[in-house]
Amino acid sequence: MSLGDPVLSRASAAEPVLDEPTRRLCEAVASGRLAPARLAILAPGAYGKTTVLDHLARGCARSGIPAARFGEHDSGTALVLVDDAHQLGGEGIAQLRELADDQEQGVVIAARPWPRSAALNDVLTRLSGQIVLRPLDQAAVAAVLGRERARLAEFVHAETAGVPGYVARLASTVGKQPEVPGEALAEFRPELDRLGADTLALLLAAGTGVTLDAELLAGVLDCPDSRVGEVLDAARATGLLRHDGTLLPIARRALVAQVPAERRFAVYQRLVRVQLARRGPVLGLVRPLVDSGLTGPEPAAAFEAAADEAAPDDPALAARLYRAAVAAGTRPGVVGARCAEAAARAGDLDTAARLADQVLADPAAPGRREGARVAGTALVHRGQLARSAELFRWAGGRTCTGYAALGLVGTGRLADAQRLLDAPADGDEPPTLLAGAVAAAAQGVVESVTGPPVTALSTVVGAAEMLEPVGRSVLLPDTPAALGALVAIHSGELGIAETLLERAVAAETGGRALAPRHTLLLGWLAMLRGDTDVANDRLTAAGADLSPRDWLFAIGLRAALARRASDLGALRTIWGEACDAVIRHPVDLFTLLPFGELSVAAARLGDRDRLAHQLRRAHELLAALGDPPLWSVWLRWSGLHAAIMAEARDEAAEHVRALTDGARHSGFHTTMATAAECWLRVIGGDVDAECVEAAARGLHDAGLRWDAARLAGQAAIRTTDRSAMVTLLDCARQLQGRAPEPATAPTGATQLSERELQVAELVVAGMTYKQVGDQLFISAKTVEHHMARMRQRLGATSRSDLLARLRAAVADRAG
């Protein structure tokens, strides 16, 4: 029996599993129907050559045909079975030639495809056919495993690629779980020990997953190119290496388990040396060495190159590799900024901030400006916008100037932000997509303070779209999508906010570090709409390992959900964490939503003093910005409800006046001001059912179903008019329980703007968004945003529902 050709029948306890053509050919030989049989079996190791020869011997014995192994035969032997012919020397080959020259002599010769001498080739040409051994398919593997373990067939087939000997090896040791036992790997040891040094080195190189081209192998094996093909043939002949140059999974495991680590690492280092010399990829080669403890200039350079390679797609691995480069001897300052950025993109803000600060403190370190950018980004995630703006301004360049401007606006320094954005751009930095997107986002936020909502939204939405192609692999303190969502929420455009965030999630904008932010904002949208189950799911999906900024939003969302569920016990439980969160996170323009929601929770729990300083700072911030209606609406709305709960009538009236002053800013602001005035009258006992219902339906049409239902419900329990109470309770149930009625004449068309009706007509006619955009000279993305806005305004619950409502609106307009 040849080493590497385990007898397959030891796993099946019967005859070997053969494909149908091979089985019929073997039956013909063993029964004497094919005589004289003059056949070759050429296959790599472990394909079952020895097993088939044993099978033929047993079959011949049953049929009474004299058969014997080569060297044990005599003149009366009808069939000579030759195993491992590739190992025969000159005398053995000469004897084999004599057998092959006798056309009446039956002979079956088994050999590996390499090594195969010219003399053996000459013998094989004298034969008349071949028994072809193929890998087993999954059904055959299941037959080998037996009924009890047949469910492991897919696993065993994947590990062995169906190579019969390795199937038998694994089948004889595997239990009931899809695991490769150590006993199966130990059986590879004798075969690996017999391999030549070059063959083993090639197999180890293949185990790294690197593409085995001739130039690379020649460098690793330190041999001429002409010899590379010979070593490849030798490796393939083992059965461990596929023809495409990849290892069988079980072979890779065996090499790791049975070849000493120092021998493996020596090959890996040679591979790395060759790849570095020709500037090829090294990540796959270096990954196994990351915890090896290797030191010296060569490993250090390899770790650094591999880290640069990993950084775009796997920042956590890149950070590990940069640390390995430092441990191997690279000066920390050389890779400090890159390591800090990788750590930040992987979500490890503490490490990022520490490394970036080390770079900044080292006057000789390269990449100090990059270090400032990373440190500034980490501070934004921690809520330190003022300090981050200083770092971004020091770093300079188009991108960091945009970040700095965002920090300045967010902390109330509008004039400084405008001057920064108006200053000439640094001519040394190219106008990349990232730089353009950040500048546009900053400009959009400035416009949200100084101009109408539609202008700001258009600018920030454009910034989000610009960043999508590159946003996954860059380090960002915030995304235009998140900023745009905040502007949209404060403008009452919940559909646009949702579209922006869903696109950011799909594009993985900002990578792992900003994924929780997008998810939490989607949860906030669901909460505002009254979809508490969805909001809870989003909150859970965001995870628990959150930056201070994300933690503040998560706590605010939890408090909002507890309040909407009237769960006072949960609210009390949350309140301790909430107090910690607000102490850790200063107030800025982009955190007014959670601070506002927590102010209502504080009033509900009778602990308003705990948030008094933060709320005072929030109003001072808005005052410094000129009390922009867009950003103040939700803080005032929350303040109104906090004052109502605290029975502070004068304070409530102040919030209503502020909302009324901003009512002309947009239709949404008018809706909120009208509802606020109605609330104030209701708590004073002045319930006008018609006005309450109109105000509640206005909130509902803006997407605020819970607030709408609550206004109608609270008015119902305060009125003394039985008929009004019934009407308002019915209104509350309707607003809480389902979306608005379909858009029909005359309300359907009048809810939509002229431009929206134009879009609706073309979409209903069957045009794609691109075709609609071409017709109206707008982008397809703008069409998409129009559709999102119309879906929200019309209360459509699905695309088909939206199309039905748009058809009604278009028909109403035509009529």
PDB file of C-alpha atoms in Angstrom, residues 482-604:
ATOM      1  CA  ALA A 482     -26.411  62.088  10.141  1.00  0.00           C
ATOM      2  CA  LEU A 483     -26.199  65.888   9.995  1.00  0.00           C
ATOM      3  CA  GLY A 484     -28.757  65.925   7.189  1.00  0.00           C
ATOM      4  CA  ALA A 485     -31.048  63.676   9.220  1.00  0.00           C
ATOM      5  CA  LEU A 486     -30.842  66.089  12.156  1.00  0.00           C
ATOM      6  CA  VAL A 487     -31.671  69.035   9.897  1.00  0.00           C
ATOM      7  CA  ALA A 488     -34.529  67.045   8.356  1.00  0.00           C
ATOM      8  CA  ILE A 489     -35.952  66.019  11.754  1.00  0.00           C
ATOM      9  CA  HIS A 490     -35.867  69.639  12.909  1.00  0.00           C
ATOM     10  CA  SER A 491     -37.610  70.581   9.654  1.00  0.00           C
ATOM     11  CA  GLY A 492     -40.303  67.938  10.021  1.00  0.00           C
ATOM     12  CA  GLU A 493     -39.033  66.062   6.953  1.00  0.00           C
ATOM     13  CA  LEU A 494     -38.935  62.617   8.546  1.00  0.00           C
ATOM     14  CA  GLY A 495     -39.071  60.802   5.209  1.00  0.00           C
ATOM     15  CA  ILE A 496     -35.937  62.561   3.966  1.00  0.00           C
ATOM     16  CA  ALA A 497     -34.173  61.825   7.250  1.00  0.00           C
ATOM     17  CA  GLU A 498     -35.021  58.139   6.933  1.00  0.00           C
ATOM     18  CA  THR A 499     -33.808  57.959   3.333  1.00  0.00           C
ATOM     19  CA  LEU A 500     -30.510  59.608   4.215  1.00  0.00           C
ATOM     20  CA  LEU A 501     -29.875  57.271   7.136  1.00  0.00           C
ATOM     21  CA  GLU A 502     -30.891  54.094   5.326  1.00  0.00           C
ATOM     22  CA  ARG A 503     -28.568  54.959   2.443  1.00  0.00           C
ATOM     23  CA  ALA A 504     -25.743  55.631   4.914  1.00  0.00           C
ATOM     24  CA  VAL A 505     -26.332  52.272   6.583  1.00  0.00           C
ATOM     25  CA  ALA A 506     -26.359  50.485   3.215  1.00  0.00           C
ATOM     26  CA  ALA A 507     -23.159  52.245   2.087  1.00  0.00           C
ATOM     27  CA  GLU A 508     -21.522  51.725   5.529  1.00  0.00           C
ATOM     28  CA  THR A 509     -20.621  55.404   5.531  1.00  0.00           C
ATOM     29  CA  GLY A 510     -18.181  56.145   8.324  1.00  0.00           C
ATOM     30  CA  GLY A 511     -17.550  52.441   8.902  1.00  0.00           C
ATOM     31  CA  ARG A 512     -17.908  50.770  12.258  1.00  0.00           C
ATOM     32  CA  ALA A 513     -17.345  53.956  14.253  1.00  0.00           C
ATOM     33  CA  LEU A 514     -20.463  55.687  12.903  1.00  0.00           C
ATOM     34  CA  ALA A 515     -22.769  52.711  12.406  1.00  0.00           C
ATOM     35  CA  PRO A 516     -24.354  53.140  15.877  1.00  0.00           C
ATOM     36  CA  ARG A 517     -25.042  56.819  15.181  1.00  0.00           C
ATOM     37  CA  HIS A 518     -27.035  56.062  12.049  1.00  0.00           C
ATOM     38  CA  THR A 519     -28.887  53.227  13.771  1.00  0.00           C
ATOM     39  CA  LEU A 520     -29.797  55.345  16.808  1.00  0.00           C
ATOM     40  CA  LEU A 521     -31.073  58.187  14.626  1.00  0.00           C
ATOM     41  CA  LEU A 522     -33.247  55.698  12.748  1.00  0.00           C
ATOM     42  CA  GLY A 523     -34.526  54.586  16.142  1.00  0.00           C
ATOM     43  CA  TRP A 524     -35.246  58.213  17.029  1.00  0.00           C
ATOM     44  CA  LEU A 525     -37.305  58.593  13.844  1.00  0.00           C
ATOM     45  CA  ALA A 526     -39.297  55.466  14.678  1.00  0.00           C
ATOM     46  CA  MET A 527     -39.928  56.788  18.183  1.00  0.00           C
ATOM     47  CA  LEU A 528     -41.194  60.139  16.853  1.00  0.00           C
ATOM     48  CA  ARG A 529     -43.594  58.270  14.572  1.00  0.00           C
ATOM     49  CA  GLY A 530     -44.854  56.130  17.427  1.00  0.00           C
ATOM     50  CA  ASP A 531     -43.279  52.906  16.093  1.00  0.00           C
ATOM     51  CA  THR A 532     -41.976  51.835  19.485  1.00  0.00           C
ATOM     52  CA  ASP A 533     -41.204  48.235  18.495  1.00  0.00           C
ATOM     53  CA  VAL A 534     -39.012  49.409  15.620  1.00  0.00           C
ATOM     54  CA  ALA A 535     -37.374  51.996  17.856  1.00  0.00           C
ATOM     55  CA  ASN A 536     -36.551  49.352  20.458  1.00  0.00           C
ATOM     56  CA  ASP A 537     -35.088  47.098  17.769  1.00  0.00           C
ATOM     57  CA  ARG A 538     -32.881  49.930  16.534  1.00  0.00           C
ATOM     58  CA  LEU A 539     -31.781  50.697  20.069  1.00  0.00           C
ATOM     59  CA  THR A 540     -30.759  47.074  20.581  1.00  0.00           C
ATOM     60  CA  ALA A 541     -29.011  46.920  17.208  1.00  0.00           C
ATOM     61  CA  ALA A 542     -26.835  49.920  18.105  1.00  0.00           C
ATOM     62  CA  GLY A 543     -25.168  47.809  20.805  1.00  0.00           C
ATOM     63  CA  ALA A 544     -23.805  48.705  24.207  1.00  0.00           C
ATOM     64  CA  ASP A 545     -20.227  49.739  23.350  1.00  0.00           C
ATOM     65  CA  LEU A 546     -21.043  53.347  22.487  1.00  0.00           C
ATOM     66  CA  SER A 547     -19.138  56.605  22.353  1.00  0.00           C
ATOM     67  CA  PRO A 548     -20.314  59.331  24.767  1.00  0.00           C
ATOM     68  CA  ARG A 549     -22.261  61.055  21.967  1.00  0.00           C
ATOM     69  CA  ASP A 550     -24.012  57.843  20.945  1.00  0.00           C
ATOM     70  CA  TRP A 551     -24.621  56.924  24.572  1.00  0.00           C
ATOM     71  CA  LEU A 552     -26.390  60.260  25.103  1.00  0.00           C
ATOM     72  CA  PHE A 553     -28.697  59.564  22.141  1.00  0.00           C
ATOM     73  CA  ALA A 554     -29.290  56.002  23.339  1.00  0.00           C
ATOM     74  CA  ILE A 555     -30.217  57.178  26.850  1.00  0.00           C
ATOM     75  CA  GLY A 556     -32.482  59.858  25.411  1.00  0.00           C
ATOM     76  CA  LEU A 557     -34.179  57.279  23.194  1.00  0.00           C
ATOM     77  CA  ARG A 558     -34.643  54.860  26.105  1.00  0.00           C
ATOM     78  CA  ALA A 559     -36.182  57.626  28.201  1.00  0.00           C
ATOM     79  CA  ALA A 560     -38.494  58.614  25.348  1.00  0.00           C
ATOM     80  CA  LEU A 561     -39.677  55.045  24.897  1.00  0.00           C
ATOM     81  CA  ALA A 562     -40.254  54.576  28.624  1.00  0.00           C
ATOM     82  CA  ARG A 563     -42.298  57.802  28.722  1.00  0.00           C
ATOM     83  CA  ARG A 564     -44.385  56.757  25.744  1.00  0.00           C
ATOM     84  CA  ALA A 565     -45.048  53.418  27.412  1.00  0.00           C
ATOM     85  CA  SER A 566     -46.007  55.228  30.657  1.00  0.00           C
ATOM     86  CA  ASP A 567     -43.400  53.041  32.396  1.00  0.00           C
ATOM     87  CA  LEU A 568     -42.404  55.183  35.370  1.00  0.00           C
ATOM     88  CA  GLY A 569     -40.327  52.369  36.893  1.00  0.00           C
ATOM     89  CA  ALA A 570     -38.207  52.043  33.750  1.00  0.00           C
ATOM     90  CA  LEU A 571     -37.831  55.819  33.587  1.00  0.00           C
ATOM     91  CA  ARG A 572     -36.503  55.893  37.141  1.00  0.00           C
ATOM     92  CA  THR A 573     -34.035  53.117  36.294  1.00  0.00           C
ATOM     93  CA  ILE A 574     -32.812  55.007  33.245  1.00  0.00           C
ATOM     94  CA  TRP A 575     -32.522  58.314  35.058  1.00  0.00           C
ATOM     95  CA  GLY A 576     -29.296  57.470  36.891  1.00  0.00           C
ATOM     96  CA  GLU A 577     -27.533  56.662  33.618  1.00  0.00           C
ATOM     97  CA  ALA A 578     -29.071  59.723  32.026  1.00  0.00           C
ATOM     98  CA  CYS A 579     -27.610  62.016  34.683  1.00  0.00           C
ATOM     99  CA  ASP A 580     -24.181  60.476  34.094  1.00  0.00           C
ATOM    100  CA  ALA A 581     -24.531  60.885  30.325  1.00  0.00           C
ATOM    101  CA  VAL A 582     -25.447  64.581  30.442  1.00  0.00           C
ATOM    102  CA  ILE A 583     -22.581  65.344  32.815  1.00  0.00           C
ATOM    103  CA  ARG A 584     -20.106  63.663  30.450  1.00  0.00           C
ATOM    104  CA  HIS A 585     -21.411  65.321  27.300  1.00  0.00           C
ATOM    105  CA  PRO A 586     -21.514  69.119  26.876  1.00  0.00           C
ATOM    106  CA  VAL A 587     -24.502  70.627  25.107  1.00  0.00           C
ATOM    107  CA  ASP A 588     -24.032  71.377  21.415  1.00  0.00           C
ATOM    108  CA  LEU A 589     -26.297  72.112  18.473  1.00  0.00           C
ATOM    109  CA  PHE A 590     -26.360  68.484  17.375  1.00  0.00           C
ATOM    110  CA  THR A 591     -27.457  67.038  20.743  1.00  0.00           C
ATOM    111  CA  LEU A 592     -30.541  69.169  21.390  1.00  0.00           C
ATOM    112  CA  LEU A 593     -32.863  66.227  20.672  1.00  0.00           C
ATOM    113  CA  PRO A 594     -31.711  64.006  23.556  1.00  0.00           C
ATOM    114  CA  PHE A 595     -31.315  66.935  25.942  1.00  0.00           C
ATOM    115  CA  GLY A 596     -34.853  68.027  25.136  1.00  0.00           C
ATOM    116  CA  GLU A 597     -36.282  64.558  25.690  1.00  0.00           C
ATOM    117  CA  LEU A 598     -34.380  64.182  28.964  1.00  0.00           C
ATOM    118  CA  SER A 599     -35.815  67.505  30.149  1.00  0.00           C
ATOM    119  CA  VAL A 600     -39.316  65.976  29.927  1.00  0.00           C
ATOM    120  CA  ALA A 601     -38.110  62.891  31.824  1.00  0.00           C
ATOM    121  CA  ALA A 602     -36.630  65.131  34.522  1.00  0.00           C
ATOM    122  CA  ALA A 603     -39.966  66.899  34.935  1.00  0.00           C
ATOM    123  CA  ARG A 604     -41.821  63.605  35.058  1.00  0.00           C
TER     124      ARG A 604
END
